[in-house]
Short mmCIF file of C-alpha atoms and ligand atoms in Angstrom, two decimals:
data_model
loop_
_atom_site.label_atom_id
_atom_site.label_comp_id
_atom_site.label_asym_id
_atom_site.label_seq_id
_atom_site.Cartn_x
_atom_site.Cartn_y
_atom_site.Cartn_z
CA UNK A 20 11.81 -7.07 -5.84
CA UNK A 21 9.64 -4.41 -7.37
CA UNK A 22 10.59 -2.64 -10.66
CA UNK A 23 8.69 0.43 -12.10
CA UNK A 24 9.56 1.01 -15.03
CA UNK A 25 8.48 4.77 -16.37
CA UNK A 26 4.67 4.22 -15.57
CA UNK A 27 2.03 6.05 -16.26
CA UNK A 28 -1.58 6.23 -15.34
CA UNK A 29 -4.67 8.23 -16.93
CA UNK A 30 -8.18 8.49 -15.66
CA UNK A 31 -10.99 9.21 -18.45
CA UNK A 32 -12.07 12.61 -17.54
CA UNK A 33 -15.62 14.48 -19.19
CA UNK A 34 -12.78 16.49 -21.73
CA UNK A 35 -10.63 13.22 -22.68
CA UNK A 36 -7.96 11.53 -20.91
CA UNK A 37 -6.47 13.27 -17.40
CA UNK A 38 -2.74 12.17 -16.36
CA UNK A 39 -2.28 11.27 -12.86
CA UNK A 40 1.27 9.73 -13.34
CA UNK A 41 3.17 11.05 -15.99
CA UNK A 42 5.95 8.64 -15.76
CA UNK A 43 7.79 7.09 -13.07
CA UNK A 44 10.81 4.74 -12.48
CA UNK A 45 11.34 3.36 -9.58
CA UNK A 46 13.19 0.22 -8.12
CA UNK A 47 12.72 -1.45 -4.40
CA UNK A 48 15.33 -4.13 -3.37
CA UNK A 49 14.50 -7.15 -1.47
CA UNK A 50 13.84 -6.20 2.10
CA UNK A 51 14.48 -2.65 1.57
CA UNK A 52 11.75 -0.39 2.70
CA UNK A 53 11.02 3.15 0.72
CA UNK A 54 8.64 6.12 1.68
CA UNK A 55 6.93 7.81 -1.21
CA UNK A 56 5.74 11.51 -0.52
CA UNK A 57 4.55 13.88 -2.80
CA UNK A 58 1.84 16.43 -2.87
CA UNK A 59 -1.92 15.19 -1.96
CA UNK A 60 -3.35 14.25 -5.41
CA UNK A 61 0.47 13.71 -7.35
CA UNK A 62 -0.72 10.24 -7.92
CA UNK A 63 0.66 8.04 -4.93
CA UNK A 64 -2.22 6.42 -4.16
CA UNK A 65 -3.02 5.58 -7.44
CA UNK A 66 0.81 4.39 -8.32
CA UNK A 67 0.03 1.93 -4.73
CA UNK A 68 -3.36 0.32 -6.80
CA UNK A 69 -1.59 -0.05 -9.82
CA UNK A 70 1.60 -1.75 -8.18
CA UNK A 71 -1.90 -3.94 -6.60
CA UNK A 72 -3.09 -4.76 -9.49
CA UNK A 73 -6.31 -2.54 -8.94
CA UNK A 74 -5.42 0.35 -11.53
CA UNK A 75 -4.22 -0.29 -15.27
CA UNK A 76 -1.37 0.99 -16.39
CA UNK A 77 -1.36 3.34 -20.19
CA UNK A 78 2.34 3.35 -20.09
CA UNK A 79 5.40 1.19 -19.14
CA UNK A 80 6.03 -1.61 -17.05
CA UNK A 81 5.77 -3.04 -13.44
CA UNK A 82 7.34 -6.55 -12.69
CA UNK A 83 7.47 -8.02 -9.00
CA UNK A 84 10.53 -10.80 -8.15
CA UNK A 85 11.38 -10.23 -11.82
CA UNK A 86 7.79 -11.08 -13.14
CA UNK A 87 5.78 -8.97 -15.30
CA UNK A 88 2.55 -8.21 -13.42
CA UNK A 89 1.25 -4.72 -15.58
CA UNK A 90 1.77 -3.33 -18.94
CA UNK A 91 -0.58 -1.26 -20.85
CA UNK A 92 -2.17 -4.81 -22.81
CA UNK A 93 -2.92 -6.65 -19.73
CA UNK A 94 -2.91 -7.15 -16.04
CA UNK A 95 -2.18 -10.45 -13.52
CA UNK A 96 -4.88 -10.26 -10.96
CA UNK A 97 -4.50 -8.11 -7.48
CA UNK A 98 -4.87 -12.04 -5.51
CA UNK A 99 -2.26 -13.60 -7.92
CA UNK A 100 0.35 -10.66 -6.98
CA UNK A 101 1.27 -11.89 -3.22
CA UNK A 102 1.23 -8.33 -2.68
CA UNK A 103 -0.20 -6.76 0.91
CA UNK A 104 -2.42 -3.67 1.58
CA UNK A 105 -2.50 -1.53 4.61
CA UNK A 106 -4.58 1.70 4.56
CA UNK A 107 -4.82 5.17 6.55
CA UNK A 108 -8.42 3.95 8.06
CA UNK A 109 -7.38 0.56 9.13
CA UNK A 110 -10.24 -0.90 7.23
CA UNK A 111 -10.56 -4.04 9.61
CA UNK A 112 -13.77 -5.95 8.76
CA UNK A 113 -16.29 -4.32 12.12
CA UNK A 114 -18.13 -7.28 13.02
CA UNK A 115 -15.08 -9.71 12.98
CA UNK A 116 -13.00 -10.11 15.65
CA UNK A 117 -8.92 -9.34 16.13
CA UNK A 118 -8.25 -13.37 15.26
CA UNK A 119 -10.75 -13.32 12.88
CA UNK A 120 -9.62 -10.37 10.62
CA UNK A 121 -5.74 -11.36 10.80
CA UNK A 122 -7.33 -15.07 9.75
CA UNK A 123 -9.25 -13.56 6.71
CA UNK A 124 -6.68 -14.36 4.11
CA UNK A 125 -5.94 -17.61 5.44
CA UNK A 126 -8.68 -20.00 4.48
CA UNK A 127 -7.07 -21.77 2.14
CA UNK A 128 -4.70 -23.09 5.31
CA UNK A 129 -6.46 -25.92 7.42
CA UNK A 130 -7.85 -24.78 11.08
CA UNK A 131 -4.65 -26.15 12.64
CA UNK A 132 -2.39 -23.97 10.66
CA UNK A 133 -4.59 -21.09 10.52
CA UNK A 134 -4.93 -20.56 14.24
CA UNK A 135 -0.74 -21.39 14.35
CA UNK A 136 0.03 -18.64 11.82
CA UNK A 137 -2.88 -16.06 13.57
CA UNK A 138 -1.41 -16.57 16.90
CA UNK A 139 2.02 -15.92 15.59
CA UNK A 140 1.17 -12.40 13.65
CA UNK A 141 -0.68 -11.64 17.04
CA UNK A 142 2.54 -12.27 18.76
CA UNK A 143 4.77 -10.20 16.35
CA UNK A 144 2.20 -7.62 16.48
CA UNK A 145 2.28 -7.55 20.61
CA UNK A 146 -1.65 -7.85 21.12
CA UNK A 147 -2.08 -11.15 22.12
CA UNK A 148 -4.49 -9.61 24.62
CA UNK A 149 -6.49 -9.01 21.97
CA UNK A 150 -7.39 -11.35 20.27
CA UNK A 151 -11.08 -11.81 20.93
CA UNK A 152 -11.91 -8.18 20.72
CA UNK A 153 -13.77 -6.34 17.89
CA UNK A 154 -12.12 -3.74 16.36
CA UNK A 155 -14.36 -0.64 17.96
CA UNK A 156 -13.37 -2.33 21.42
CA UNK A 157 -9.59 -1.40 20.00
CA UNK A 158 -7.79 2.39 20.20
CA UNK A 159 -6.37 3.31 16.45
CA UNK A 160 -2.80 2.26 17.11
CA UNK A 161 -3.73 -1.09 17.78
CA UNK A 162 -6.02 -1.51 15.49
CA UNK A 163 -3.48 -0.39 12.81
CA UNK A 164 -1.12 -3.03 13.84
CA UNK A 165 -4.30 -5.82 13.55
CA UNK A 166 -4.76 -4.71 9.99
CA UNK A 167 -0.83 -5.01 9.51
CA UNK A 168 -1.16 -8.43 10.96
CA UNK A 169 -3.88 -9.78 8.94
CA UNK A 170 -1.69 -7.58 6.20
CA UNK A 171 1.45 -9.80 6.34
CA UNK A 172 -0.55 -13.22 7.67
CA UNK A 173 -0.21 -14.76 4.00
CA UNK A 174 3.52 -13.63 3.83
CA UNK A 175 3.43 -11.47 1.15
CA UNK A 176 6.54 -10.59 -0.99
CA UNK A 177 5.62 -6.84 -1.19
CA UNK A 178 3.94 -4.61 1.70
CA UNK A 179 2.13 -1.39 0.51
CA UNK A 180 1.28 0.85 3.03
CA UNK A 181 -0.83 3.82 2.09
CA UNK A 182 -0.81 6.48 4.49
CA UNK A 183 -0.67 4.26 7.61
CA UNK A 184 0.01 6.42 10.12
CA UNK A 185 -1.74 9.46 9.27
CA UNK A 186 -5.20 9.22 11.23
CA UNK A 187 -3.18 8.41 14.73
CA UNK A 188 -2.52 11.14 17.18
CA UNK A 189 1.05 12.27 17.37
CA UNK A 190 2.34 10.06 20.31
CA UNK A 191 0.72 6.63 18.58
CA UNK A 192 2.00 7.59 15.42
CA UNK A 193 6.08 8.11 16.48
CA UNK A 194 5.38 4.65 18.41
CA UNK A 195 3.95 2.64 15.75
CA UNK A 196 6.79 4.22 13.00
CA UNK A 197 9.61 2.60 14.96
CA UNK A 198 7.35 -0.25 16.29
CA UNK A 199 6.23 -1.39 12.47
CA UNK A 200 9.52 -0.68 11.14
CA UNK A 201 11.12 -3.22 13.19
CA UNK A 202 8.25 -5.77 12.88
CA UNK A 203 9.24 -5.36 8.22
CA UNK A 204 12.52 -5.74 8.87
CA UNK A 205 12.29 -9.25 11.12
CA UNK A 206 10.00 -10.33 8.92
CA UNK A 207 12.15 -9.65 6.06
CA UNK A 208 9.33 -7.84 3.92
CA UNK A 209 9.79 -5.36 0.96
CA UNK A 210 7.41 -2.37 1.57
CA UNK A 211 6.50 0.88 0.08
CA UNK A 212 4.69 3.10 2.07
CA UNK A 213 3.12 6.63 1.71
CA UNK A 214 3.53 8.94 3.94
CA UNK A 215 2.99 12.59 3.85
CA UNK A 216 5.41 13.77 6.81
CA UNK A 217 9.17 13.93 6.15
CA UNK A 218 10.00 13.39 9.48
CA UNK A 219 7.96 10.33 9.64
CA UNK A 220 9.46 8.95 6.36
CA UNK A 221 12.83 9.21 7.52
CA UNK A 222 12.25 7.58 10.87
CA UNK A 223 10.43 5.05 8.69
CA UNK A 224 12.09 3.80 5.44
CA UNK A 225 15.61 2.87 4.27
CA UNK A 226 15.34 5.90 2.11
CA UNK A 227 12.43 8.48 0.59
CA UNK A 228 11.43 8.78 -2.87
CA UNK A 229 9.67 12.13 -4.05
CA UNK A 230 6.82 11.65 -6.57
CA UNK A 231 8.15 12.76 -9.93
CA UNK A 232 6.89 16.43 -11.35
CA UNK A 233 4.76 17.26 -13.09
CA UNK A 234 2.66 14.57 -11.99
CA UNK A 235 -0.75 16.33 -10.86
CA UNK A 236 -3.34 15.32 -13.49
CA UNK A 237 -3.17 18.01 -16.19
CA UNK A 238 -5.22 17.18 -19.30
CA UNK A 239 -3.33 15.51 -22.15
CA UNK A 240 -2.59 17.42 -24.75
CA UNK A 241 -5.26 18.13 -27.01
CA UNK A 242 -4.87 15.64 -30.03
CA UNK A 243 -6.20 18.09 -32.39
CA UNK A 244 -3.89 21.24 -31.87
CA UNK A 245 -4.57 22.60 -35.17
CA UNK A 246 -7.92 23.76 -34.03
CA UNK A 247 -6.12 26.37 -31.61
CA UNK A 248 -4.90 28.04 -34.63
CA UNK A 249 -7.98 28.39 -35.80
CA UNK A 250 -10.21 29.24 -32.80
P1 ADP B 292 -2.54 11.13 -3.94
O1 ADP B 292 -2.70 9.79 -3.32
O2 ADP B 292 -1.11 11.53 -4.18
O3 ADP B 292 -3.28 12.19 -3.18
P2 ADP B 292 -4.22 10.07 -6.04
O4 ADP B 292 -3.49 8.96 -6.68
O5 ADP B 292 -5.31 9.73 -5.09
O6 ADP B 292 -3.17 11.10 -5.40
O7 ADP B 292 -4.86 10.96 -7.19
C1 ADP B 292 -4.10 11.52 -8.24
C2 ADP B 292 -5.04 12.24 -9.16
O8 ADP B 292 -5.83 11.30 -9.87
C3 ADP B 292 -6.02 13.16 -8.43
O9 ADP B 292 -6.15 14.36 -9.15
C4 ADP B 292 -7.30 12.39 -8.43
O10 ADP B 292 -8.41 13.27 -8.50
C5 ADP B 292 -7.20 11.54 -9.69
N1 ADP B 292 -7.89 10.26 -9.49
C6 ADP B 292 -7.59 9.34 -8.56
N2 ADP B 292 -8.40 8.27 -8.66
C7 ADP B 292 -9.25 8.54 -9.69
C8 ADP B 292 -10.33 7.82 -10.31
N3 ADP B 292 -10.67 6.61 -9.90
N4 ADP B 292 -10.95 8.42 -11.36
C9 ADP B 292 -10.58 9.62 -11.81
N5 ADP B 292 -9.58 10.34 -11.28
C10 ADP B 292 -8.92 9.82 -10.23
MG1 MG B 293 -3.63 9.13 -1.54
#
Protein backbone atom coordinates (compact mmCIF):
# COMPACT_ATOMS: atom_id res chain seq x y z
CA UNK A 1 0.00 0.00 0.00
CA UNK A 2 2.77 2.43 0.69
CA UNK A 3 6.31 1.97 -0.75
CA UNK A 4 9.38 4.14 0.26
CA UNK A 5 11.77 3.67 -1.67
CA UNK A 6 15.39 5.04 -0.20
CA UNK A 7 14.04 8.70 0.35
CA UNK A 8 15.60 11.46 1.20
CA UNK A 9 14.77 14.92 2.30
CA UNK A 10 16.98 18.26 2.61
CA UNK A 11 16.00 21.58 4.02
CA UNK A 12 18.01 24.75 2.58
CA UNK A 13 19.93 25.82 5.53
CA UNK A 14 22.02 29.60 5.74
CA UNK A 15 25.48 27.18 4.87
CA UNK A 16 23.80 25.08 1.88
CA UNK A 17 21.67 22.14 1.95
CA UNK A 18 20.95 20.27 5.63
CA UNK A 19 19.85 16.40 5.43
CA UNK A 20 16.99 15.47 7.48
CA UNK A 21 16.49 11.96 5.85
CA UNK A 22 19.39 10.46 4.53
CA UNK A 23 17.69 7.59 2.93
CA UNK A 24 15.00 5.37 3.86
CA UNK A 25 13.15 2.23 2.57
CA UNK A 26 10.31 1.29 3.85
CA UNK A 27 7.18 -0.84 2.81
CA UNK A 28 3.50 -0.91 4.63
CA UNK A 29 1.07 -3.71 3.49
CA UNK A 30 -2.53 -3.24 3.07
CA UNK A 31 -4.13 -3.02 6.45
CA UNK A 32 -1.00 -3.46 8.27
CA UNK A 33 -0.28 -0.82 10.80
CA UNK A 34 3.61 0.26 11.61
CA UNK A 35 5.02 2.60 14.44
CA UNK A 36 7.96 4.72 13.45
CA UNK A 37 10.24 5.93 16.43
CA UNK A 38 13.37 7.48 16.31
CA UNK A 39 15.08 10.27 18.10
CA UNK A 40 13.15 13.83 18.30
CA UNK A 41 14.45 15.66 15.16
CA UNK A 42 15.68 12.11 13.04
CA UNK A 43 13.25 13.25 10.48
CA UNK A 44 9.82 11.42 11.24
CA UNK A 45 7.78 14.12 11.02
CA UNK A 46 9.12 15.31 8.04
CA UNK A 47 9.18 11.59 6.30
CA UNK A 48 4.94 11.82 7.54
CA UNK A 49 4.64 15.39 5.18
CA UNK A 50 6.46 14.02 2.50
CA UNK A 51 4.46 10.59 2.42
CA UNK A 52 1.41 13.79 2.49
CA UNK A 53 2.48 15.31 -0.15
CA UNK A 54 3.49 18.50 1.94
CA UNK A 55 7.44 18.05 1.75
CA UNK A 56 9.44 17.32 -1.61
CA UNK A 57 11.44 14.68 -1.87
CA UNK A 58 15.64 15.23 -3.27
CA UNK A 59 15.99 11.56 -3.48
CA UNK A 60 14.06 8.33 -4.37
CA UNK A 61 10.65 7.35 -4.62
CA UNK A 62 7.25 7.09 -2.76
CA UNK A 63 4.25 5.32 -4.56
CA UNK A 64 0.80 4.67 -2.69
CA UNK A 65 -1.54 1.44 -4.05
CA UNK A 66 1.31 1.09 -6.56
CA UNK A 67 1.10 4.79 -7.84
CA UNK A 68 3.88 7.12 -7.98
CA UNK A 69 2.92 10.12 -5.80
CA UNK A 70 6.83 11.79 -5.11
CA UNK A 71 10.07 11.76 -6.83
CA UNK A 72 12.62 14.40 -6.78
CA UNK A 73 10.96 16.11 -10.43
CA UNK A 74 7.52 16.39 -9.20
CA UNK A 75 4.80 15.90 -6.69
CA UNK A 76 0.76 14.75 -6.95
CA UNK A 77 -1.00 17.10 -4.66
CA UNK A 78 -1.52 16.34 -0.65
CA UNK A 79 -5.82 16.32 -1.63
CA UNK A 80 -5.21 13.99 -4.68
CA UNK A 81 -3.26 11.38 -2.28
CA UNK A 82 -6.49 9.95 -0.26
CA UNK A 83 -4.11 10.03 2.43
CA UNK A 84 -5.32 11.04 6.29
CA UNK A 85 -3.61 13.25 8.95
CA UNK A 86 -3.90 13.01 12.65
CA UNK A 87 -1.61 15.18 14.83
CA UNK A 88 -0.23 15.29 18.60
CA UNK A 89 -2.51 18.61 19.25
CA UNK A 90 -5.68 17.33 17.82
CA UNK A 91 -5.90 20.37 15.66
CA UNK A 92 -9.85 20.27 15.48
CA UNK A 93 -11.12 23.50 13.86
CA UNK A 94 -12.27 25.62 17.67
CA UNK A 95 -15.31 27.24 16.60
CA UNK A 96 -16.82 24.14 14.78
CA UNK A 97 -18.59 21.71 16.40
CA UNK A 98 -17.86 17.63 16.95
CA UNK A 99 -20.34 16.95 13.64
CA UNK A 100 -19.06 19.74 12.05
CA UNK A 101 -15.24 19.01 12.13
CA UNK A 102 -15.71 15.11 11.33
CA UNK A 103 -18.05 16.69 8.27
CA UNK A 104 -15.18 19.04 7.07
CA UNK A 105 -13.88 16.80 4.37
CA UNK A 106 -17.12 15.79 3.25
CA UNK A 107 -18.65 18.55 1.20
CA UNK A 108 -18.35 17.19 -1.85
CA UNK A 109 -21.12 14.40 -0.46
CA UNK A 110 -24.81 15.78 -0.53
CA UNK A 111 -26.40 16.72 3.11
CA UNK A 112 -28.09 13.30 3.17
CA UNK A 113 -24.92 11.39 2.88
CA UNK A 114 -22.87 13.68 4.79
CA UNK A 115 -24.85 13.55 8.00
CA UNK A 116 -25.11 9.36 7.22
CA UNK A 117 -21.31 9.02 6.99
CA UNK A 118 -20.76 11.76 10.21
CA UNK A 119 -23.09 9.86 12.31
CA UNK A 120 -21.39 6.65 11.46
CA UNK A 121 -17.56 7.85 12.30
CA UNK A 122 -19.32 9.27 15.52
CA UNK A 123 -20.54 5.84 16.18
CA UNK A 124 -17.19 4.01 15.49
CA UNK A 125 -15.57 6.62 17.44
CA UNK A 126 -18.13 6.02 20.64
CA UNK A 127 -19.09 9.83 21.14
CA UNK A 128 -22.31 10.03 19.83
CA UNK A 129 -22.96 12.14 22.91
CA UNK A 130 -21.05 14.48 21.42
CA UNK A 131 -21.86 15.52 18.70
CA UNK A 132 -23.02 19.08 19.20
CA UNK A 133 -20.20 20.05 21.42
CA UNK A 134 -17.20 22.32 20.58
CA UNK A 135 -14.06 20.96 20.95
CA UNK A 136 -12.93 23.08 24.34
CA UNK A 137 -16.32 21.60 25.82
CA UNK A 138 -14.30 18.06 25.04
CA UNK A 139 -11.32 16.38 27.48
CA UNK A 140 -8.09 15.48 25.09
CA UNK A 141 -8.93 11.82 24.64
CA UNK A 142 -12.03 12.55 23.08
CA UNK A 143 -11.14 15.10 21.25
CA UNK A 144 -8.31 12.97 19.72
CA UNK A 145 -10.74 10.41 18.63
CA UNK A 146 -13.04 13.51 16.86
CA UNK A 147 -9.98 14.46 14.89
CA UNK A 148 -9.49 10.61 14.03
CA UNK A 149 -13.07 10.64 12.97
CA UNK A 150 -13.11 13.55 10.77
CA UNK A 151 -9.46 11.80 9.92
CA UNK A 152 -10.91 8.60 8.35
CA UNK A 153 -14.59 10.31 7.34
CA UNK A 154 -13.42 10.39 3.53
CA UNK A 155 -12.04 6.75 3.82
CA UNK A 156 -8.70 7.26 3.16
CA UNK A 157 -6.33 4.48 1.86
CA UNK A 158 -3.43 5.54 4.17
CA UNK A 159 -3.73 6.90 7.94
CA UNK A 160 -0.70 8.96 9.24
CA UNK A 161 -0.67 9.55 12.67
CA UNK A 162 1.98 11.86 14.02
CA UNK A 163 2.50 11.61 17.55
CA UNK A 164 -1.15 11.00 18.50
CA UNK A 165 -1.01 10.08 21.75
CA UNK A 166 1.67 12.02 23.19
CA UNK A 167 -0.13 15.19 24.80
CA UNK A 168 -2.75 12.71 26.80
CA UNK A 169 -2.13 11.83 30.36
CA UNK A 170 -1.00 8.30 30.95
CA UNK A 171 -4.41 6.57 31.68
CA UNK A 172 -6.13 8.29 28.30
CA UNK A 173 -3.26 7.46 26.39
CA UNK A 174 -3.09 3.29 27.22
CA UNK A 175 -7.04 3.63 26.53
CA UNK A 176 -7.05 5.32 23.32
CA UNK A 177 -3.79 2.91 22.02
CA UNK A 178 -5.97 -0.19 22.25
CA UNK A 179 -9.25 1.78 21.61
CA UNK A 180 -7.82 3.35 18.06
CA UNK A 181 -6.08 0.29 17.24
CA UNK A 182 -9.15 -1.65 17.05
CA UNK A 183 -11.22 1.16 15.40
CA UNK A 184 -7.85 0.78 12.03
CA UNK A 185 -8.21 -2.56 12.02
CA UNK A 186 -12.35 -2.74 11.51
CA UNK A 187 -12.03 -0.22 9.32
CA UNK A 188 -9.47 -1.96 7.41
CA UNK A 189 -7.03 1.17 7.15
CA UNK A 190 -3.20 1.18 6.44
CA UNK A 191 -1.55 3.55 9.01
CA UNK A 192 1.79 4.76 10.02
CA UNK A 193 2.03 6.37 13.11
CA UNK A 194 4.80 8.09 15.22
CA UNK A 195 5.21 7.47 18.37
CA UNK A 196 8.00 8.14 20.68
CA UNK A 197 7.30 5.39 23.51
CA UNK A 198 8.24 1.75 22.81
CA UNK A 199 5.82 0.48 24.94
CA UNK A 200 3.14 2.39 23.27
CA UNK A 201 4.33 1.28 19.76
CA UNK A 202 4.15 -2.21 20.55
CA UNK A 203 0.72 -2.11 22.10
CA UNK A 204 -0.03 -0.12 18.96
CA UNK A 205 1.23 -1.38 15.55
CA UNK A 206 1.64 -4.75 13.79
CA UNK A 207 5.30 -4.11 14.10
CA UNK A 208 7.93 -0.94 14.82
CA UNK A 209 10.24 0.51 12.45
CA UNK A 210 13.36 2.51 13.83
CA UNK A 211 14.29 5.64 11.82
CA UNK A 212 17.41 4.80 9.86
CA UNK A 213 20.99 6.35 11.22
CA UNK A 214 22.49 8.71 10.59
CA UNK A 215 19.51 10.57 9.88
CA UNK A 216 19.78 13.86 12.13
CA UNK A 217 20.38 16.73 9.68
CA UNK A 218 24.17 16.99 9.33
CA UNK A 219 25.29 19.40 6.58
CA UNK A 220 26.01 17.84 3.19
CA UNK A 221 29.20 17.51 2.37
CA UNK A 222 30.89 20.46 1.31
CA UNK A 223 30.92 20.39 -2.63
CA UNK A 224 34.16 22.09 -2.75
CA UNK A 225 36.49 19.84 -0.53
CA UNK A 226 39.55 20.98 -2.12
CA UNK A 227 39.36 24.19 -0.25
CA UNK A 228 40.02 22.18 3.14
CA UNK A 229 43.34 21.41 1.81
CA UNK A 230 44.02 24.63 1.38
CA UNK A 231 42.54 26.48 4.39
P1 LIG B 1 11.22 14.57 14.22
O1 LIG B 1 9.78 14.61 13.85
O2 LIG B 1 11.83 13.20 14.19
O3 LIG B 1 11.47 15.23 15.54
P2 LIG B 1 11.55 16.47 12.07
O4 LIG B 1 11.18 15.79 10.82
O5 LIG B 1 10.58 17.41 12.67
O6 LIG B 1 12.05 15.38 13.14
O7 LIG B 1 12.89 17.29 11.82
C1 LIG B 1 14.07 16.68 11.32
C2 LIG B 1 15.11 17.76 11.15
O8 LIG B 1 14.74 18.60 10.06
C3 LIG B 1 15.24 18.66 12.38
O9 LIG B 1 16.60 18.92 12.60
C4 LIG B 1 14.51 19.91 11.98
O10 LIG B 1 15.11 21.04 12.57
C5 LIG B 1 14.67 19.94 10.46
N1 LIG B 1 13.49 20.56 9.85
C6 LIG B 1 12.22 20.12 9.94
N2 LIG B 1 11.38 20.90 9.25
C7 LIG B 1 12.15 21.87 8.70
C8 LIG B 1 11.87 23.00 7.85
N3 LIG B 1 10.64 23.25 7.41
N4 LIG B 1 12.92 23.77 7.48
C9 LIG B 1 14.17 23.50 7.88
N5 LIG B 1 14.50 22.46 8.67
C10 LIG B 1 13.50 21.66 9.08
MG1 LIG C 1 8.05 15.27 14.86
Amino acid sequence: MLELNQIGIDYDAPDGVATAVASMSLNLARGEIVCLTGPSGSGKSSVLRAIAGFEPIARGCIRIADEVVSTPEGLVAPECRSVGLVFQDYALFPHLTAVQNIGFGLRKLDADARTRRVTQLLEVVGLQSCARKYPHEMSGGQQQRIALARALAPAPRLLLLDEPFSSLDEMTRLNLVTQVRSILKQSGCTALAVTHDHEEARAFGDRTVAMPNPSRVQPSPDPFPARAAYA
